[in-house]
Amino acid sequence: MRLFPTRRRMPQSRTTIPAIFLVLTFAFPLLVSRHTLPMATFYGEWAAAAVFLLLAGLLTAFAIQSSRGSNANIPWIASLPLWLIILGAIQSASGFDDITGSRFATQLTLGLGAALMLAVWHYRSSASPDARLAITDALATAFLLAGLLGTISQWVQLFHLESRSFGLVSSYFYDDNRRLWGNLNQPNHQATLEGMALVAATWLASRGKLRFPMWLIAVVLLESGIVLSGSRTGVLHVGLAALYAVIAAWLARDTRRDVDPMRRPAGLLVAGVAMVAVLLILQPIIKAAGNAFDWRLFDTLAQLQAADQMSARSALWTHAWAMFRSHPWLGVGWGEFGWAQFQQLSQVGVKVEMSLHAHNAVLDLLAKTGIVGTAGVALVLIGWLWRVVRVGIWHADNEERAQAIVVLTWLAMLCAHSMLEYPLHYLYFFLPFCFMLGWLEPRGFGRWHLPRWLSLGLLAGFAAVSAIVLATMWQDYRRAEAREYAPRERRATLPMPAYWFRPYASADVAERVIITPGNAADLLPAHIAAVHLLPTPTMIARTAWLMALTGDAAQGRAWLERLRYYYLGDEPNQYATLDNACHELAEAERPREFCRWIREQARRMPE
């Protein structure tokens, strides 16, 4: 029985996506080296949106071409992003604020994910078995290529050679406890990419496309990158990759004995053991080399034995759970996590990192979307997994089963990472995630038939809207970026972003304005909006000062007292700054009680 046997009447497409295009679509965004403020990952995410939009358009066009009338069935998995889009609309109708614009941006992102799922599902339904296998090979090649090049960039960073890399490697700017991050600007993200590349290398080896010597070289290089990242998540991924090799060995049990050893069960079992052994060997070797050559690397083994980072995660999870308990049905809303966390600091009473996400996908959904959103996502994913296992594994032949399992392994790695961070909030992980979900979905719903001219018209409209969004987003980010790096005297002459990233630019303007009693009332709303975007110690202290100057000293004190629960609260500096501000004001303009309290707090702070 063939994998995904539904919709048999759909003719097989004679047009296939060029493998090189698919490889570049998945690999290129993961290798973008430019990272700037106010949004460090903008260029990589913008590149991901651009290439995946193009991919979605091409897949849809090929699917339309393969049939006389486009069958507009919707894959069941697409109900996941659609449900979250509907939930966002319900939150808006219920009066939830969207001061930062995050809810609208999230809905656009979810819409892009749904469109990609729809496109890849229709293409897969009309693709031949050989074309499906070629797609899986292309995904593996993309992840392996991105992982290897990312690891090379880590070694470039290790030896401080970024300036000689012609801009192809992002700068690494920490001097101690170095966790090298390649071009992803986050070491755990780089480790996840390398873990996916390990699985990709094993898949290609099991297909006879990668011989053992080359496979071993790839594994050593990739796992050296995991060690350089200092990532515990990466260690977990090595275990998942080894488990995949064991499963691949079981799938290869009927392979002929005269084929390449890496295609036989024994070879794949050796591969699984080798991946674990290589990591255990590389850890002490790289640590010893780091001590000998003063590389100042982070000690992953020490991190595994320590509990400090897990306690930091636990504090975030405590806050997420508190948000869910106070907003159980619809959550606090998209983009409101940081603000809600700041508001409840005193009530929760644990020292915590201020964040925009819970660093756990389940708790993040509970905090932001409540029972309604989380239950919908859980039901969709459970149903999807049941259909994939039943159709793609139990009732499929061995070749199709192998394809399903390797894609499930990549998805499992992204999900495992999502239990400790939030990789799916980045488009270069989220869009491949949506692609793979849609690729494995065996069922759809609805029986609407659109004429070809209408299908092409909708595709053209989608392309036009996408181009407008990408163009305006690029322009506005460049404006926000220019303001971020411009000298103070020139910044006022530069244009503000028109449609996107305006809250970032407005927050930057607010932070740089000199506060006086005369402008305090005018500056207060912009400062509150800036804290809403991301509570930082400086903006919290400035806003508290504005509250005191406008007659709300009690609220200003309450805001400052929350800094004791912020692990980067910087209380001594903030109180010292406010104490100086009090002294600089004339006696008649000074909020006396507030300034007296500030002076007492400043004296109590450690030097």
Phi, psi and omega in degrees: 000138182278151175294141180056067189277002184285164176058053184294336184284347178293121180291148180287137182287138175270354181254129180238152177289128177302134184300322182296325178294317180294320178299313181293324180300317182279325188274320189303311181300333181282353184245002180295127189262350185276123178227120182225168172269150015270357182226102191300329185261012187303310187295320176295319181288322178296318177299319178298315179299317183295310185287326179285330172296317177297318178298316180299320178296316180294317179299318179294318179297318179295321179294321178295319182295334186281352181220156181291319177231134185288125176274113189271028176303147182250130177294143182300326183294336178294343177292344177295300178295326180297321178296319179290328175295315178298319179299319177299321177295322178295319178297319178297315180295334180275002176092014177293137178285153172224059186298323183273350184078008184292326182294316179296317179297322178295319180295322176297316179298316178296324176297320176296319178298319179295318179297320179294317177301315181298316183294313184290327179293317178294320179295315180298324181295332181256002183274150177284162177304322179294322179294322178296318178295322179296324177296315179298318177299320181294319177299315180298317179298319180296312181295321179293315179298312181296320179295316180293314180293324176296321178294319177300321179295327176296319178292326174298316179294325180302320182261015176057043182256016184302323183292344180257011185262011178059033178078007183274349180234131181287155182284142173247126194240012175265144183262333182234160181048051189286126174240096190289136192243009180060223179256010182262357174064015180203119187296324179293327176295317179296321179294322177295318176300318180292325175296317177295326178292326176299315178296319180299317179298320180292321176299312181296324177294320180291342177267359180082012181264356180216114181282163188304314181302315180291322177299316182294320177299316179299317181296315180299316180295313182297317182286334172296324176295321177297319178295317180294334179285341183063032189258125172290328176300321179297322177297318176300320181294326176299318176298319178294320178295320177295321177296320177299320179299322178295317179296319178298325177296319178296320179293335183267014187296337180262009182290144179296152183283345184269006181271177180304139183304328181288353177263355183259157182305316182299317180296320180288326175295319175299321179299317179299315178294320183297321181298318178292317182296318180299318179297316180295330178282318184291326182305304181290328180295311181291325177297315179295318178296321178297320178292322182289321185254012176057049177282341177058049182275156173286142182267104182295320181296321177294324178294322179297328181275341182273161181243004187294316182290323178293327177292325175295318176298318181299323178295318177297318181294325176297319178294318180298318179295323178296321176298316180297319181293327180275341178224069192290332189272309184245000180073189181271346179104158177294137177079004184252003185298312182298317180294315179296322179296316179297320182294331186254013183305312183292324182290319181286318171075025175238145179287129192214153171283132176285131187214164175262355183216162186275352185061029173198121189299320182292311180294327178297315177296317179299317182291321187268331185236355176068195180297320184300309181290315184293318179297320178298314179298316181298316181296317180296314183291322178296316178297319178299313182296320179298316181294319181295315180296317184291315185271317187274345181238304183294316188257013182257161174282175189297321182294316181289326176297319180297320178297316180297320185290322180292322177292320176299325179293317176300317178297321180298323179294317177295322179292319178298316177299323182291346176282346181238346179212208182218057182298332183284000172274000177250131188298329182287350168254322184295317183290317171301324177300313178296319179302312184290324175299313179293325181296323183273344184296121182267352187228157175220179178223159181089145180228051180269137180243117180258139174296155184302319183297324179288320178299315179294324178295317177296321178296318179296319178296318178298318180296319181294314179297318180298317180297320180295315180298314181296318182294313181292326179293318177298312182299315183290325177293320178300324177293314179297321179295316180298319179293325181297323187255357182283149173299155184304318184290338181263341187299322184293340181272351183272147181289148174278154172302142185270321187235324185238152174065013179296321177302325178294314180294320180295321178296321178295318178298314182299320184291337185261352181285140176281127183273132173227161176301332182286328182255004186300315182296324180287327184278338187301313181300320180293326179290319177298320177296323179293320176293325176299322179294311176197114179290114175243155182305317182297313181290327176297314181294317179298317181293321177298320177296318177297320178298318179296319180292336181260014172095008180243060184295327181297318178292322177299318177296318180299320179295316182293325180295338178289342181298336181294340179262004182256120190292344171245036186295336175055042186304312182304314182293320182293317178293322178296319179297316180291326177297319176296320179298322178296317181293331182284345181273150173294153183304322183290334183267350188278132172285096195300309184297319179296315181293326176296319179293320178299318181297318179296318179294320181297323180290331181280342183290143176294153179292000000 
